[in-house]
Coordinates of C-alpha atoms in Angstrom, one line a residue:
X1 CA 14.4 -12.7 -4.8
X2 CA 12.3 -10.7 -7.3
X3 CA 12.8 -7.0 -7.3
X4 CA 9.9 -4.7 -6.5
X5 CA 10.5 -3.1 -10.0
X6 CA 9.8 -6.3 -11.9
X7 CA 6.4 -6.2 -13.7
X8 CA 5.0 -9.5 -12.4
X9 CA 3.1 -10.3 -9.2
X10 CA 5.4 -11.9 -6.7
X11 CA 5.8 -12.8 -3.0
X12 CA 7.9 -10.6 -0.8
X13 CA 8.9 -10.6 2.9
X14 CA 7.8 -7.5 4.9
X15 CA 8.3 -5.9 8.3
X16 CA 4.9 -4.3 8.9
X17 CA 4.0 -1.4 11.2
X18 CA 1.1 1.2 11.3
X19 CA 0.9 4.9 11.4
X20 CA -1.9 7.3 12.1
X21 CA -3.2 11.0 11.4
X22 CA -2.8 13.1 14.6
X23 CA -5.7 15.5 15.3
X24 CA -5.8 18.6 17.5
X25 CA -7.0 18.1 21.1
X26 CA -6.4 14.5 21.4
X27 CA -6.0 13.1 24.9
X28 CA -2.9 11.3 23.9
X29 CA 0.2 11.6 21.6
X30 CA 3.0 9.1 21.3
X31 CA 5.5 12.0 21.0
X32 CA 3.7 14.2 23.5
X33 CA 1.9 16.7 21.2
X34 CA 0.2 17.1 17.8
X35 CA 3.2 18.8 16.1
X36 CA 5.7 16.1 17.3
X37 CA 3.3 13.2 16.1
X38 CA 2.8 14.9 12.9
X39 CA 6.6 14.9 12.3
X40 CA 6.6 11.3 13.1
X41 CA 3.5 10.3 11.1
X42 CA 3.3 13.0 8.4
X43 CA 0.7 15.7 8.3
X44 CA -2.1 13.1 8.2
X45 CA -4.2 14.4 5.3
X46 CA -2.6 13.1 2.2
X47 CA -0.1 10.4 1.1
X48 CA 3.0 11.4 -0.8
X49 CA 1.3 10.9 -4.1
X50 CA -1.6 13.5 -3.0
X51 CA -4.2 10.8 -2.3
X52 CA -6.3 11.5 0.8
X53 CA -5.5 9.2 3.6
X54 CA -8.0 6.2 3.7
X55 CA -8.2 2.6 4.9
X56 CA -5.9 0.5 2.7
X57 CA -3.2 3.4 2.2
X58 CA 0.3 1.8 2.6
X59 CA 3.7 3.7 2.7
X60 CA 6.4 1.7 1.0
X61 CA 9.9 2.1 -0.2
X62 CA 10.6 4.3 -3.1
X63 CA 11.2 1.3 -5.5
X64 CA 7.4 0.6 -5.3
X65 CA 5.5 2.8 -7.8
X66 CA 2.5 4.6 -6.4
X67 CA -0.6 2.4 -7.3
X68 CA 1.1 -1.0 -6.5
X69 CA -1.2 -3.2 -4.6
X70 CA 0.0 -5.5 -1.7
X71 CA -2.0 -8.4 -0.4
X72 CA -1.1 -8.7 3.3
X73 CA -2.4 -12.1 4.8
X74 CA -4.9 -11.7 7.6
X75 CA -5.1 -7.9 7.0
X76 CA -6.3 -7.2 3.5
X77 CA -5.2 -5.6 0.3
X78 CA -3.7 -2.1 0.3
X79 CA -2.4 0.5 -2.2
X80 CA 1.0 2.2 -2.1
X81 CA 0.2 5.9 -1.9
X82 CA 2.8 7.1 0.6
X83 CA 6.3 7.1 1.6
X84 CA 8.4 7.6 4.9
X85 CA 11.8 8.3 6.0
X86 CA 12.0 4.9 7.8
X87 CA 10.2 2.9 5.0
X88 CA 13.1 1.3 3.4
X89 CA 14.3 -2.0 2.0
X90 CA 16.4 -3.8 4.5
X91 CA 18.0 -6.5 2.3
X92 CA 15.5 -9.1 1.3
X93 CA 12.9 -7.8 3.6
X94 CA 11.0 -4.6 2.9
X95 CA 9.4 -2.3 5.3
X96 CA 5.6 -1.2 5.0
X97 CA 3.5 1.2 7.0
X98 CA -0.3 0.8 7.0
X99 CA -2.4 3.9 7.7
X100 CA -4.6 3.1 10.9
X101 CA -6.9 5.9 11.0
X102 CA -7.4 9.5 12.6
X103 CA -7.0 10.7 16.2
X104 CA -7.0 8.7 19.4
X105 CA -8.6 5.7 17.7
X106 CA -6.0 5.6 14.8
X107 CA -3.2 5.9 17.5
X108 CA -4.7 3.1 19.6
X109 CA -4.9 0.9 16.5
X110 CA -1.3 1.7 15.4
X111 CA 0.0 1.0 18.9
X112 CA -1.9 -2.3 19.1
X113 CA -0.6 -3.2 15.6
X114 CA 2.9 -3.2 16.7
X115 CA 5.4 -4.8 14.4
X116 CA 4.6 -7.8 12.3
X117 CA 6.7 -9.9 10.0
X118 CA 4.8 -11.4 7.0
X119 CA 5.0 -12.6 3.6
X120 CA 2.8 -10.7 1.1
X121 CA 1.9 -10.6 -2.5
X122 CA 3.0 -7.5 -4.5
X123 CA 0.9 -6.7 -7.6
X124 CA 2.8 -4.0 -9.5
X125 CA 1.2 -1.2 -11.5
X126 CA 0.3 -2.6 -15.0
X127 CA -0.4 -6.2 -13.8
X128 CA -3.8 -7.5 -12.9
X129 CA -4.4 -6.2 -9.5
X130 CA -7.0 -7.3 -6.9
X131 CA -9.3 -4.6 -5.5
X132 CA -8.2 -2.6 -2.5
X133 CA -9.8 -4.2 0.6
X134 CA -8.7 -3.2 4.1
X135 CA -11.3 -2.5 6.8
X136 CA -9.7 -0.5 9.7
X137 CA -12.6 -1.8 12.1
X138 CA -11.0 -5.3 11.6
X139 CA -7.9 -4.2 13.3
X140 CA -8.3 -3.7 17.1
X141 CA -8.1 -0.3 18.6
X142 CA -7.8 -0.9 22.4
X143 CA -7.9 2.4 24.2
X144 CA -6.0 1.1 27.2
X145 CA -2.9 1.2 25.0
X146 CA -3.1 5.1 25.1
X147 CA -2.7 5.3 28.9
X148 CA 1.0 5.7 28.9
X149 CA 0.7 8.6 26.5
X150 CA -2.1 10.5 28.2
X151 CA -1.4 14.3 28.1
X152 CA -4.6 15.4 29.6
X153 CA -4.3 16.1 33.4
X154 CA -7.9 16.1 34.2
X155 CA -11.5 16.1 33.1
X156 CA -11.3 19.9 32.2
X157 CA -8.3 19.1 29.7
X158 CA -10.5 16.7 27.6
X159 CA -12.1 18.0 24.4
X160 CA -15.1 15.7 23.8
X161 CA -17.7 16.4 21.0
X162 CA -21.1 15.0 20.5
X163 CA -20.8 11.7 18.8
X164 CA -17.2 11.0 19.8
X165 CA -16.3 7.3 20.7
X166 CA -12.8 8.2 21.6
X167 CA -10.6 7.5 24.7
X168 CA -11.4 10.9 25.9
X169 CA -15.1 9.9 26.1
X170 CA -14.1 6.7 27.9
X171 CA -12.2 8.9 30.5
X172 CA -15.1 11.3 30.8
X173 CA -17.4 8.4 31.4
X174 CA -15.2 7.0 34.0
X175 CA -15.1 10.5 35.8
X176 CA -19.0 10.6 35.6
X177 CA -19.3 7.2 37.1
X178 CA -17.1 8.2 39.9
X179 CA -19.0 11.2 40.6

């Protein structure tokens, strides 16, 4: 297999997961609270290279230079701007983590994403790279995936703001319909 350090586009096998940026006052956290989810997912504002989180941000093993682009079939083209403790090379298969968004929607998207095994194309820094192109809205974010992680006990525990389209809004709408 071609090493990630070689300076030519090449195919690579990946185990792909997704991570998100926790926000204060979410209804749901996979680890039970904002601080614990930030420990799991990172602070959620910037990648390890200082780039603000954005659709198309990828966490990759340290052998991938920041700025490397990776084409992921059926998902899009992302850029390596981040690292992670569990983001390692496992023999011939390398682990990647795609940023899935902020708050409840990002968490729902990351949970729905699950674990995928794919073969992608790596475009190292210094090679002709395709443009970054990954649209979060193309990845499903089913709020029902959040139910097992609900930390709010009732309607008074929700923190809904005007314009929200989050799971908290969905819960509030259900409560209002019941009333």
